[in-house]
Tab-separated table of C-alpha atoms in Angstrom:
chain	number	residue	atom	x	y	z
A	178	UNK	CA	19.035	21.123	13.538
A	179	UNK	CA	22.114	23.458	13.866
A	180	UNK	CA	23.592	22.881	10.694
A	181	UNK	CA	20.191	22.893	9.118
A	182	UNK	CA	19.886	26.557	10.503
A	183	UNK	CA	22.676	27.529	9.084
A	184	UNK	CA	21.693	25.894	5.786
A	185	UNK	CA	18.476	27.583	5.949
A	186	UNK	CA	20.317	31.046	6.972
A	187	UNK	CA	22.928	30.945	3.943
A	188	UNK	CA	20.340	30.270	1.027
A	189	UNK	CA	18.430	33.446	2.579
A	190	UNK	CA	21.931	35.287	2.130
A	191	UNK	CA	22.517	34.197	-1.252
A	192	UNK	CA	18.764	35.178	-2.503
A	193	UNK	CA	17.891	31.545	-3.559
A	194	UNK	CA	14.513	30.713	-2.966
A	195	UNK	CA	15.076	26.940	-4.172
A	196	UNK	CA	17.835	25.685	-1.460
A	197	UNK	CA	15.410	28.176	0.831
A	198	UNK	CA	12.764	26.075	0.242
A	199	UNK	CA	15.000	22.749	0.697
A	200	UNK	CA	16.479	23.647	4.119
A	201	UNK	CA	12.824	24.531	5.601
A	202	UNK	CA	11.524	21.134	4.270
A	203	UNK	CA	14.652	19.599	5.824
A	204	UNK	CA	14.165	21.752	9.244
A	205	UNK	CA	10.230	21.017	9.241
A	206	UNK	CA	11.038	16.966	8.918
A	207	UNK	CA	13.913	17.246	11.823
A	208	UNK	CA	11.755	19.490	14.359
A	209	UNK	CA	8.955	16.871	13.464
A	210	UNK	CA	10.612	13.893	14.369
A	211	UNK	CA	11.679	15.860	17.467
A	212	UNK	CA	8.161	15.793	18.110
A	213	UNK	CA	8.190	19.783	17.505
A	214	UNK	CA	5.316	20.002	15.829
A	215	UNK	CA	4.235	23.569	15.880
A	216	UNK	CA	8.046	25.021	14.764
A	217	UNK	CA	8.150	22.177	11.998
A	218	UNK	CA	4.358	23.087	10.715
A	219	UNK	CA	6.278	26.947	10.361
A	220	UNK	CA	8.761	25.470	8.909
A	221	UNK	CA	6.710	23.421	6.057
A	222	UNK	CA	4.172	25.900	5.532
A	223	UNK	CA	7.109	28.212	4.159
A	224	UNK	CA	8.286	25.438	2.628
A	225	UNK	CA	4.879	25.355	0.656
A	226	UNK	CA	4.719	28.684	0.041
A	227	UNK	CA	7.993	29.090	-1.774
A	228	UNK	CA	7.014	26.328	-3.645
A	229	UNK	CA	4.046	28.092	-5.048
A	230	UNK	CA	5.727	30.892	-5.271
A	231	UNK	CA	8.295	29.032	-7.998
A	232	UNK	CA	5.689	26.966	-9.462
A	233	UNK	CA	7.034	23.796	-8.190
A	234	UNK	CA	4.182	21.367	-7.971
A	235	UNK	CA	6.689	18.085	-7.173
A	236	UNK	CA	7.677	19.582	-4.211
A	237	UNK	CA	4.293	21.570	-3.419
A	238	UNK	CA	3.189	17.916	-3.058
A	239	UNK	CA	5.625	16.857	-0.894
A	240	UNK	CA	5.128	19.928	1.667
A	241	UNK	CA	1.252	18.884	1.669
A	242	UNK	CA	2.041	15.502	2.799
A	243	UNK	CA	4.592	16.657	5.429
A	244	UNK	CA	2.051	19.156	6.686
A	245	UNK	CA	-0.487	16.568	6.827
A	246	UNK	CA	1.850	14.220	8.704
A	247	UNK	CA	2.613	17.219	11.532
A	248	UNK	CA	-0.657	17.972	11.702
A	249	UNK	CA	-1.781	14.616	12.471
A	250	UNK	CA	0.861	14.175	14.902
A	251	UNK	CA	-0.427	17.389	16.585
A	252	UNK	CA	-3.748	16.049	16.920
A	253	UNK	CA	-5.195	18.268	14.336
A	254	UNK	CA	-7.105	15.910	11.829
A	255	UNK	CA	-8.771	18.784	10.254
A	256	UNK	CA	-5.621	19.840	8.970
A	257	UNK	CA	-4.320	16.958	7.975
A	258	UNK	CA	-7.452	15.983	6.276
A	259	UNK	CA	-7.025	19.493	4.123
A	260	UNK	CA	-3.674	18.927	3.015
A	261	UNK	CA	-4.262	15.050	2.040
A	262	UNK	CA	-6.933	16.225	-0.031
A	263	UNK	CA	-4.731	19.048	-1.454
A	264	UNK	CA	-1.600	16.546	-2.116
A	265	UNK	CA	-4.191	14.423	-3.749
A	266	UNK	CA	-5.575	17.204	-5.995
A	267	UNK	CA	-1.894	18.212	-6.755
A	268	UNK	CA	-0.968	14.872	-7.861
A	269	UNK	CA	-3.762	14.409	-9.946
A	270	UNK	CA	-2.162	17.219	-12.057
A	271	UNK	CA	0.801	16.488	-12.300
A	272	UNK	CA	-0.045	12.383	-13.007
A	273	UNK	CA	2.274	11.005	-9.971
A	274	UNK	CA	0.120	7.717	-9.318
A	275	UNK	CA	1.898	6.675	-6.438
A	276	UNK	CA	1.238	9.586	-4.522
A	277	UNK	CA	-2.169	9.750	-5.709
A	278	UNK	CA	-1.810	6.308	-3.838
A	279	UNK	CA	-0.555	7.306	-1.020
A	280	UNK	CA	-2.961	10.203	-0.504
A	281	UNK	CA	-5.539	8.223	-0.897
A	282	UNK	CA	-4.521	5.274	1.688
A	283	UNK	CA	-3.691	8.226	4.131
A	284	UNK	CA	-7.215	9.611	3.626
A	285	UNK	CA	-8.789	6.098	4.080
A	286	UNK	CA	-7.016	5.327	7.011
A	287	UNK	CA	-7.837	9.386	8.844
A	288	UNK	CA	-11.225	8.392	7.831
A	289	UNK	CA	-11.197	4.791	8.824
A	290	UNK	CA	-10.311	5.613	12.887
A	291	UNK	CA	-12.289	8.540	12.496
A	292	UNK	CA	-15.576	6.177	11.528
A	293	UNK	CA	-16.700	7.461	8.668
A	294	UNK	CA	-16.562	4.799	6.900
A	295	UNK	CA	-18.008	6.061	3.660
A	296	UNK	CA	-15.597	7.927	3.176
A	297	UNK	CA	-12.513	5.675	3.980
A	298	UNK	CA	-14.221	3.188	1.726
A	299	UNK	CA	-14.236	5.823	-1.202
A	300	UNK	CA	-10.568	6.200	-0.334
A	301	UNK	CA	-9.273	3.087	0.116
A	302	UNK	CA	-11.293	1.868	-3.686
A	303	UNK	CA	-9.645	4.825	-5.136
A	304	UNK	CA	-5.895	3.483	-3.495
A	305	UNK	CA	-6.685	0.287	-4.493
A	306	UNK	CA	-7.486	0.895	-8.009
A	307	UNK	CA	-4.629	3.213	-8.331
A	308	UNK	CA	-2.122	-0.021	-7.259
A	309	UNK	CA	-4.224	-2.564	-9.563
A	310	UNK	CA	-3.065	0.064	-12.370
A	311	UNK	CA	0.221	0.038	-11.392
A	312	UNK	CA	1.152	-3.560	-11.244
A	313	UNK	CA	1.838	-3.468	-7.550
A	314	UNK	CA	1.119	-6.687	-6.043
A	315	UNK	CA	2.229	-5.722	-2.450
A	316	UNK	CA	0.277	-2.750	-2.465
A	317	UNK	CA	-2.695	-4.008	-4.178
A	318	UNK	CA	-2.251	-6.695	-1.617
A	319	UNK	CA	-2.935	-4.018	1.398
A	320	UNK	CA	-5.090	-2.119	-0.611
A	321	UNK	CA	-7.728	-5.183	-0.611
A	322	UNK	CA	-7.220	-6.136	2.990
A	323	UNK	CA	-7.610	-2.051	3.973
A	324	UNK	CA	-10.829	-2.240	1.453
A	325	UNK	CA	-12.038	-4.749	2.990
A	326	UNK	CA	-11.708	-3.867	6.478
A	327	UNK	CA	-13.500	-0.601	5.807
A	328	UNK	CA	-16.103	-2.303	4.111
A	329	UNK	CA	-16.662	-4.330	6.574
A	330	UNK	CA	-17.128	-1.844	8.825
A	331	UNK	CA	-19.312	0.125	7.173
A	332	UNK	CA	-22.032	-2.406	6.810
A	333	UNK	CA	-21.221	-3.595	10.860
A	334	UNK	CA	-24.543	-1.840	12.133
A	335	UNK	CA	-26.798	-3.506	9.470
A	336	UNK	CA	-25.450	-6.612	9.992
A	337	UNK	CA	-25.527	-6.598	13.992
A	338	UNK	CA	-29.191	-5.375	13.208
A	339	UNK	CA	-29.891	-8.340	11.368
A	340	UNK	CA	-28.409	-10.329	14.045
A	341	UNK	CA	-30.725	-9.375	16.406
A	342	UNK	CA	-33.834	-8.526	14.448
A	343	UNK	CA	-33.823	-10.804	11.505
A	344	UNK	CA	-31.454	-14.021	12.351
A	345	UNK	CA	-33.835	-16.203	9.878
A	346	UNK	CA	-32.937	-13.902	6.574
A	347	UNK	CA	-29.384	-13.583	7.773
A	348	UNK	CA	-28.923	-17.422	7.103
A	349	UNK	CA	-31.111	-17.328	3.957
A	350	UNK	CA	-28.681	-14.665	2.650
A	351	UNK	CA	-25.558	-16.714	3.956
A	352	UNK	CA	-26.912	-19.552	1.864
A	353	UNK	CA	-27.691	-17.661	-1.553
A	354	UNK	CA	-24.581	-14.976	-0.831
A	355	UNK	CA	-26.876	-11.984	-2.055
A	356	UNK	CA	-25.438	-8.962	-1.351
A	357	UNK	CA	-26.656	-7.796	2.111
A	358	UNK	CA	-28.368	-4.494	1.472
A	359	UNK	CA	-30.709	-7.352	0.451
A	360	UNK	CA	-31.521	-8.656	3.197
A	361	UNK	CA	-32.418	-5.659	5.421
């Protein structure tokens, strides 16, 4: 973190907003995994200001996804939840499908342990489409397993309901394999 002060201290002397904006994203990543959350969310949030500042919407991406990651670590999902939302938006215009990707799996998964499950689901199709498109099988591979689970748990209530309400029209749907909106 020394030497990245330093870094961060010269590029102010010389004027140059660019390694400026390199050193805080390197400072913000080093005090996070220090588990120095609130000095590396100062850090990154300069970080993502210079990059507005320069027009720099690669790296404007990056410092939303770093933010999002501190802020999540801090226990602010709000936060993190803004700046998912914002990397997402950001990648949409500048056409970067994988981290449309990854913004998306990141919002399905805050979403996901958060239980709302509409939402993660919305995420996670969006992630999984996104892999489908680009060819990757490993990722389209979690992307159906992550769909699925969120699914899954989205229709849990209905189908505990039917359990215990309706256990006749739960096996009639097993047997024709309606979908189960159906059934209730």
């Amino acid at each position: 973190i020394i030497y990245l002060e330093k870094s961060l201290e010269a590029a102010q002397a010389l004027n140059d907003r660019a390694a400026e904006g390199v050193s805080l994203k390197l400072l913000g990543n080093a005090y996070s995994m220090q588990q120095q959350f609130d000095k590396a969310i100062e850090c990154l949030l300069m970080f993502f200001h210079i990059c507005q500042e320069t027009d720099d919407k690669m790296s404007e991406g990056t410092a939303c996804s770093a933010l999002a990651s501190a802020y999540e670590a801090k226990g602010d999902r709000p936060s993190s939840i803004k700046y998912l939302e914002l990397f997402y938006e950001i990648a949409l215009t500048t056409g970067e499908l994988t981290a449309q990707r990854e913004a998306c799996a990141r919002l399905g998964i805050i979403f996901n342990s958060a239980s709302n499950f509409q939402d993660s689901v919305h995420y996670f199709s969006k992630a999984f489409e996104i892999s489908r498109s680009l060819g990757d099988q490993k990722a389209v591979d979690m992307g159906r397993v992550n769909l699925g689970i969120a699914r899954g748990s989205a229709k849990k209530s209905t189908y505990i309901k039917l359990v215990n309400t309706k256990l006749d029209a739960l096996l009639a749907w097993k047997n024709r394999r309606t979908p189960l909106e159906e059934v209730s």
